[in-house]
Short mmCIF file of C-alpha atoms in Angstrom, two decimals:
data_model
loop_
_atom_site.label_atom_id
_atom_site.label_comp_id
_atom_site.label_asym_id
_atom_site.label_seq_id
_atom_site.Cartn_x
_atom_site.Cartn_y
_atom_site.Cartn_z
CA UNK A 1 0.00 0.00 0.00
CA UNK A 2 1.21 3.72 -0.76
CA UNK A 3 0.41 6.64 1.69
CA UNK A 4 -1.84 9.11 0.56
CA UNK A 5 -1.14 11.19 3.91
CA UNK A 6 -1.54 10.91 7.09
CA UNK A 7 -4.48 13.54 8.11
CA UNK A 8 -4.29 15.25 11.80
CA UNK A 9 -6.75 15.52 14.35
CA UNK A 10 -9.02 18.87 13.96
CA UNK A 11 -11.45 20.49 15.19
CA UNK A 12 -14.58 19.28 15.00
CA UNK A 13 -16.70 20.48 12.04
CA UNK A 14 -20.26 21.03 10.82
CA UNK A 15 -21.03 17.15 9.51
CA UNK A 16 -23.01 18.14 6.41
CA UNK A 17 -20.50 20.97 5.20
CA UNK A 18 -19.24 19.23 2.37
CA UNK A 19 -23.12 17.96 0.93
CA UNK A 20 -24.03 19.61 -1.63
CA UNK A 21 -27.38 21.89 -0.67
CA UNK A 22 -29.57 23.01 -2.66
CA UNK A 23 -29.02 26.63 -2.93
CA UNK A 24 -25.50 25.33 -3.44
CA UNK A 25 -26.41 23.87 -6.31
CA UNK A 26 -28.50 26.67 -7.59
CA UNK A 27 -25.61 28.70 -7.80
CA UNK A 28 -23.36 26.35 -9.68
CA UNK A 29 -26.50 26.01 -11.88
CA UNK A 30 -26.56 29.33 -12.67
CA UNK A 31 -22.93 29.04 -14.43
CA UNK A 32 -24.29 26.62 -16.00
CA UNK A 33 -27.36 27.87 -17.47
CA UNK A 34 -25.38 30.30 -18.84
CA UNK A 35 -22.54 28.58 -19.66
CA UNK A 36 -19.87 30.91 -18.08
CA UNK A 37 -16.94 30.17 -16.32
CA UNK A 38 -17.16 33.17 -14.24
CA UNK A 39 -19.83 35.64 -13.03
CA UNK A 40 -19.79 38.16 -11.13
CA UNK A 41 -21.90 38.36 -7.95
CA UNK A 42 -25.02 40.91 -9.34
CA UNK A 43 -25.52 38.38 -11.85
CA UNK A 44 -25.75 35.50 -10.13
CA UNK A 45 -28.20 37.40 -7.38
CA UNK A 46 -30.30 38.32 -10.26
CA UNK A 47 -30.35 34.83 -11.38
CA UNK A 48 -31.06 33.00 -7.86
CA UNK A 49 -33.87 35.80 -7.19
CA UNK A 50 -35.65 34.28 -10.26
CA UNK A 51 -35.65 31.13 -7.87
CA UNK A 52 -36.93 32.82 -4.62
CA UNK A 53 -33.71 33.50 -2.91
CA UNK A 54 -33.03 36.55 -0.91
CA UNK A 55 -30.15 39.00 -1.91
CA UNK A 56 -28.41 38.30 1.52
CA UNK A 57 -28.94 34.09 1.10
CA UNK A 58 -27.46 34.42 -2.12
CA UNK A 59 -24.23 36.47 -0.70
CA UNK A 60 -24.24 33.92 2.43
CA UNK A 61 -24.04 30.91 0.55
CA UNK A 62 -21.32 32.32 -1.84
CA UNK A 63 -19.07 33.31 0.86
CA UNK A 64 -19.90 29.59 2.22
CA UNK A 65 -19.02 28.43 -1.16
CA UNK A 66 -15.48 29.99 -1.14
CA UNK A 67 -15.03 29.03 2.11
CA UNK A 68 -15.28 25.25 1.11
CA UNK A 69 -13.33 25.84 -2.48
CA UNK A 70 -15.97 25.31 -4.81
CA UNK A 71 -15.38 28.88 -5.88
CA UNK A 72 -13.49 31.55 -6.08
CA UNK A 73 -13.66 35.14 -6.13
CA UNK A 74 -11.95 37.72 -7.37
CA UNK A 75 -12.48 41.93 -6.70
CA UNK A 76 -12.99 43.94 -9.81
CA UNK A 77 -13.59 48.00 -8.50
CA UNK A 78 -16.62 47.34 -6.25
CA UNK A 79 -17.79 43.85 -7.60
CA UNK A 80 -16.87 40.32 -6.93
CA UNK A 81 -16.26 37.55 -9.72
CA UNK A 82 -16.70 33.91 -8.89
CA UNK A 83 -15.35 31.90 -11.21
CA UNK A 84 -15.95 27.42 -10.17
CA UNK A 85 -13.21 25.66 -8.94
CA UNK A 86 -11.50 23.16 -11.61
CA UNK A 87 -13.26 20.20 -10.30
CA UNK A 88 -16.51 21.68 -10.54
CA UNK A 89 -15.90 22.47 -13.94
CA UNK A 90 -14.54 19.13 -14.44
CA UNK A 91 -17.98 17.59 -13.53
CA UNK A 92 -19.94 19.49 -16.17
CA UNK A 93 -19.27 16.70 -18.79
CA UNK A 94 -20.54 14.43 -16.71
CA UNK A 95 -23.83 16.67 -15.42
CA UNK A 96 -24.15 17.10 -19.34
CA UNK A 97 -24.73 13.72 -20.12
CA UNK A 98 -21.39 12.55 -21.70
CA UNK A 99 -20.87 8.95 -22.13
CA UNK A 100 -17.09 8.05 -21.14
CA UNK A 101 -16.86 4.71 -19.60
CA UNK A 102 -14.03 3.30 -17.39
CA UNK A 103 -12.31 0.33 -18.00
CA UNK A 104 -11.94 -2.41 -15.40
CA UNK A 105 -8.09 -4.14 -15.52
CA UNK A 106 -9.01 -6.95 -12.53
CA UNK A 107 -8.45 -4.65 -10.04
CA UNK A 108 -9.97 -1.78 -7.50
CA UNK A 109 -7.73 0.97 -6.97
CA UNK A 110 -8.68 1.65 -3.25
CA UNK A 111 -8.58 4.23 -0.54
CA UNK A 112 -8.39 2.25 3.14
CA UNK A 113 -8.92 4.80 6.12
CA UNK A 114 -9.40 5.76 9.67
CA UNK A 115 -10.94 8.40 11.01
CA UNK A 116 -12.29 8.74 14.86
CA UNK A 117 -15.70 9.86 15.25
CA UNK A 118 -14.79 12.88 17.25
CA UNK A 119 -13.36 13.96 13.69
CA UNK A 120 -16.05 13.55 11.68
CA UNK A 121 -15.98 16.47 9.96
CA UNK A 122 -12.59 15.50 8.85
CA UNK A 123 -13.99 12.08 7.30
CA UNK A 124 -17.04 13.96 5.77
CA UNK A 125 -14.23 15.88 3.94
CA UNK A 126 -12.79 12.78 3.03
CA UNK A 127 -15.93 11.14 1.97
CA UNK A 128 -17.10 13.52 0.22
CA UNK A 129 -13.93 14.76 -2.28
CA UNK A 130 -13.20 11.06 -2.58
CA UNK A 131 -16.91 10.75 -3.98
CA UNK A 132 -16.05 13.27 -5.93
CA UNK A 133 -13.06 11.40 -7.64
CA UNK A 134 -15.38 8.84 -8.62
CA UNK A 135 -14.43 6.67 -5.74
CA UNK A 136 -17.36 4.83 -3.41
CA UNK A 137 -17.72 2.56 -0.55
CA UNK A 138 -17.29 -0.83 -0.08
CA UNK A 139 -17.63 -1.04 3.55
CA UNK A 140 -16.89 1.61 6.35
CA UNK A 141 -13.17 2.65 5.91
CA UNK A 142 -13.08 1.00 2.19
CA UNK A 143 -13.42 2.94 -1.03
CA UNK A 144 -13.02 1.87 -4.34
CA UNK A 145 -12.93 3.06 -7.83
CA UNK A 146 -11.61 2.60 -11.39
CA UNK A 147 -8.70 4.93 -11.63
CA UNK A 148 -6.25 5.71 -8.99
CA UNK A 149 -7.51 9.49 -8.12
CA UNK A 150 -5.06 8.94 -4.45
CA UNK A 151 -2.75 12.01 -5.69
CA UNK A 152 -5.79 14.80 -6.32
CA UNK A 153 -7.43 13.29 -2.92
CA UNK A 154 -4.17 13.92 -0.92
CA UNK A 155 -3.76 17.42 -2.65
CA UNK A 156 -7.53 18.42 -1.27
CA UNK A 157 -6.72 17.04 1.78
CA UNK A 158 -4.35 18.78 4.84
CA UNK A 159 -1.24 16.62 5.41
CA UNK A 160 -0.50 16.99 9.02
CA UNK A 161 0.52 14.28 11.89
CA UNK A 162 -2.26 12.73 13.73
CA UNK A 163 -4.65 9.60 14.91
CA UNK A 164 -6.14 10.00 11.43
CA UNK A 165 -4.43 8.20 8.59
CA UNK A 166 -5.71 7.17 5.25
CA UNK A 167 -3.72 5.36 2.19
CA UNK A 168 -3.82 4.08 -1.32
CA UNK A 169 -3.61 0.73 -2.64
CA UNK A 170 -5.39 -2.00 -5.34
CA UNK A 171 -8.25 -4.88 -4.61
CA UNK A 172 -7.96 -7.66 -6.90
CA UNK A 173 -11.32 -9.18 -6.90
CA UNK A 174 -10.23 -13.64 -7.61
CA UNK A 175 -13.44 -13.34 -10.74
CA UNK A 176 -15.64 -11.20 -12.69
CA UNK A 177 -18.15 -12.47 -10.82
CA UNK A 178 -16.85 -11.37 -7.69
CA UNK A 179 -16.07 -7.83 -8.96
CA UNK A 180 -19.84 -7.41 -10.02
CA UNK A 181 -21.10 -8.16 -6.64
CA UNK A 182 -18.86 -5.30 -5.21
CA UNK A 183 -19.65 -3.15 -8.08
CA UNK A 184 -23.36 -3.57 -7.13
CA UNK A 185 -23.17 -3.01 -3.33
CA UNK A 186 -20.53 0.00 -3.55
CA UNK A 187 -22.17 1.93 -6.31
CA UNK A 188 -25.53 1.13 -4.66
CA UNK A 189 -27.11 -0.31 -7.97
CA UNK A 190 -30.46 -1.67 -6.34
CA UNK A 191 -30.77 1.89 -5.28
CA UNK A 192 -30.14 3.37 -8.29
CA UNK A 193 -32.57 0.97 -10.31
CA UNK A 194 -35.35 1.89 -6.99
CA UNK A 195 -34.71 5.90 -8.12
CA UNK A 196 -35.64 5.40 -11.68
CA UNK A 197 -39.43 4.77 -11.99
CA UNK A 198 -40.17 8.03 -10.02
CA UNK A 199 -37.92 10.83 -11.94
CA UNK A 200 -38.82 9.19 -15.38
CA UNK A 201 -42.59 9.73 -14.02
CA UNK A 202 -42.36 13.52 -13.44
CA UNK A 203 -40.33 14.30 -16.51
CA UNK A 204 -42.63 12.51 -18.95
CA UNK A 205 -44.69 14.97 -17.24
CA UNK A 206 -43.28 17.83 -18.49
CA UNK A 207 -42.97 16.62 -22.03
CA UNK A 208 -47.04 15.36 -22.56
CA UNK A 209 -45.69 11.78 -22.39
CA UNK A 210 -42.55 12.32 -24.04
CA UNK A 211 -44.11 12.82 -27.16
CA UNK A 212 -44.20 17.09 -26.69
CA UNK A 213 -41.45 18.91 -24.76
CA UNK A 214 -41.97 21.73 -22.85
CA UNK A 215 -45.42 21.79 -23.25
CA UNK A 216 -46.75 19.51 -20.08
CA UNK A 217 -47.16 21.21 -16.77
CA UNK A 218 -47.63 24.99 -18.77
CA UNK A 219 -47.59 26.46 -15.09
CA UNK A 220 -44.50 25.01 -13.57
CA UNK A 221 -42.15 27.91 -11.94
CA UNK A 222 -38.76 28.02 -12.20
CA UNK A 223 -38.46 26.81 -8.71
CA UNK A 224 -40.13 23.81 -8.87
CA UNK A 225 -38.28 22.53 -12.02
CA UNK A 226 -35.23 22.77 -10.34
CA UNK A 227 -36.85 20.28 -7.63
CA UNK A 228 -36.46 17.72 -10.73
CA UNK A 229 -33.37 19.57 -11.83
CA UNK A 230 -31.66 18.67 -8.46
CA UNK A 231 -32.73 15.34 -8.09
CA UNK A 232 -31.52 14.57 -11.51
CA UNK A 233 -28.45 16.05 -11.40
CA UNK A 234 -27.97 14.11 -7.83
CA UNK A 235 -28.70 10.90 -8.95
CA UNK A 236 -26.34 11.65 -12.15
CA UNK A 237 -22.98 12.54 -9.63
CA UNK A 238 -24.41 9.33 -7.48
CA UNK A 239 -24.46 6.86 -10.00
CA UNK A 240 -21.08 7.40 -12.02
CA UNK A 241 -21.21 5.37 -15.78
CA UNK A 242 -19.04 2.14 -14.74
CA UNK A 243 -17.23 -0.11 -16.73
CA UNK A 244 -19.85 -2.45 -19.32
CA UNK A 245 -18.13 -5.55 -18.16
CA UNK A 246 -19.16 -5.25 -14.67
CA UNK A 247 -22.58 -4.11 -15.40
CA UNK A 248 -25.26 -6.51 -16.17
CA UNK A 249 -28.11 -4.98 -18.88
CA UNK A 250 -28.58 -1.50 -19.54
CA UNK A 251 -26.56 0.85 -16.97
CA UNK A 252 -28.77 3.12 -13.92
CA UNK A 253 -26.25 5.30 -14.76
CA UNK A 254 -27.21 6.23 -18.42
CA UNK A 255 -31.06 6.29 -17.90
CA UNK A 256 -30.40 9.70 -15.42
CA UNK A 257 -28.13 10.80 -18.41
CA UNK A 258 -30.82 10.71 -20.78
CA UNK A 259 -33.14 12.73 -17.77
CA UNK A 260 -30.65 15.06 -18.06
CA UNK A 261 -30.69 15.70 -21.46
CA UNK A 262 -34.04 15.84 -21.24
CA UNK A 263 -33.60 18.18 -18.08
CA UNK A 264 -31.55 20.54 -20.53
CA UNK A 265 -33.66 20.58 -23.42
CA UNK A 266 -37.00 21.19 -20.86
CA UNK A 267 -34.59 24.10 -19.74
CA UNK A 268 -33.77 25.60 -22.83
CA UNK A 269 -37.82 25.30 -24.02
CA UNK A 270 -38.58 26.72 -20.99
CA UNK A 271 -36.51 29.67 -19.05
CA UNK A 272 -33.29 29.89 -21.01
CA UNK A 273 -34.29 33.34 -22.26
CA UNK A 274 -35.91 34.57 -18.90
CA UNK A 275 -32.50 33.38 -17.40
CA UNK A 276 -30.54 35.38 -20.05
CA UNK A 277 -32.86 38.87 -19.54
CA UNK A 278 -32.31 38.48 -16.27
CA UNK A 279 -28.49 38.26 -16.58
CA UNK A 280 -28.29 41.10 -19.14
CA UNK A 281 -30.13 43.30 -17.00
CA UNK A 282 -27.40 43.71 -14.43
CA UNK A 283 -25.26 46.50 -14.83
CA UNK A 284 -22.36 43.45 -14.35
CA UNK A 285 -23.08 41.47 -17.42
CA UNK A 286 -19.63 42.65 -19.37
CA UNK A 287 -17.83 40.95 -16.52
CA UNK A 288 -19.36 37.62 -17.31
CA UNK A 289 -16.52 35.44 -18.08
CA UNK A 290 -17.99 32.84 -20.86
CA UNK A 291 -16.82 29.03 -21.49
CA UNK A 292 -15.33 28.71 -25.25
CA UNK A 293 -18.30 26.79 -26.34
CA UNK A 294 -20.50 29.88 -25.80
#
């Protein structure tokens, strides 16, 4: 086994600070909606107030937000520009619906650690940038994945001396069979198979039985589409595409990739050019820093 670090004990910290809320999530939608890189902070106000949110929520949760390095911000004269941290951006192919899939070599790559429970915070942190990596749990202090991600973990991480210790390694499942089982209980499968039926419900919905789009449910606020929004988009960084060998039938994973495309296209149909007025109205808009597709 290799060290990834060896993490210190810390003060305890808020045990749901590295979840991703909702109004979190809001405002990384709101780069994506307009497909920016960086906005500054009148903008994205603008934006979340089409959603309900308060000015001072909105400037709360970004200061949260750059707190926990999901953005950044930089001072231009009297206005800030947040601009998403690289593996935010990194995740928009995925969000997006892009079909990459891994390939499995007879082996885990693995992440074995320890963490007391009077430093839960700490393993939250770990938990949840390691999810973000692409790696999930086997059993309580194993997690596994399909690339070995160990060097961005331990550079997201604070390397100092302590109880805590984590470190990096390979689990070389003796069949196929074997590494299907573990596939199914780490990446929670069942569960992801149990989500389907209801998401596929509400966005038929919206598109008259998938045979209109963007003409079912002519009432539906901004607000509530973003319920569906965020639960698709959820189940979409829960349920990472995994290699077809390991995967029996069609994958969980793509079904919520096709709800989001849908997601998109019911977006575009729906409130891309609200979303856009609302943006241009600010007196901010030339600071908006685009992505090249744009």
């Amino acid at each position: 086994m290799t060290s990834v670090h060896d993490v210190p004990k810390r003060r305890t910290d808020v045990g749901d600070r590295y979840r991703m809320t909702r109004i979190a999530f809001d405002v990384i939608s709101a780069f994506g909606c307009l497909q920016a890189s960086g906005l500054p902070g009148p903008v994205i106000v603008n934006v979340l107030g089409e959603h309900g949110y308060s000015t001072s929520s909105v400037h709360n949760q970004l200061v949260r937000m750059v707190q926990r390095g999901i953005i950044s911000s930089e001072r231009f004269g009297r206005v800030s520009v947040y601009r998403l941290s690289e593996h935010v951006l990194s995740d928009f192919g995925d969000i997006a619906g892009d079909h990459v899939f891994p390939d499995y070599e007879g082996r885990f790559h693995t992440i074995v650690y320890s963490v007391p429970e009077a430093e839960r915070g700490l393993r939250d942190r770990l938990q949840y940038i390691a999810r973000s990596l692409g790696y999930r749990q086997l059993r309580p202090g194993i997690l596994i994945g399909f690339a070995d991600r160990s060097s961005q973990l331990m550079a997201r991480l604070p390397e100092m001396p302590g109880p805590s210790w984590s470190e990096a390694g390979e689990l070389s499942p003796d069949s196929i069979a074997a590494a299907r089982r573990m596939t199914t209980r780490a990446f929670e499968l069942d569960a992801a198979l149990d989500q389907l039926p209801p998401l596929e419900q509400r966005m038929s919905a919206l598109s008259s039985g998938g045979s209109a789009p963007g003409t079912g449910c002519p009432e539906l606020s901004l607000g509530a589409f973003f319920d569906l929004y965020f639960d698709v988009a959820r189940a979409v960084m829960t349920h990472p595409l995994l290699p077809e060998i390991l995967v029996d039938g069609n994958q969980p994973a793509l079904r919520f990739r096709a709800l989001m495309q849908k997601c998109n296209l019911e977006y575009y149909l729906r409130y891309d050019q609200q979303i856009r007025e609302c943006a241009a109205a600010s007196s901010s808009f030339d600071l908006i820093e685009w992505l090249p597709e744009h």
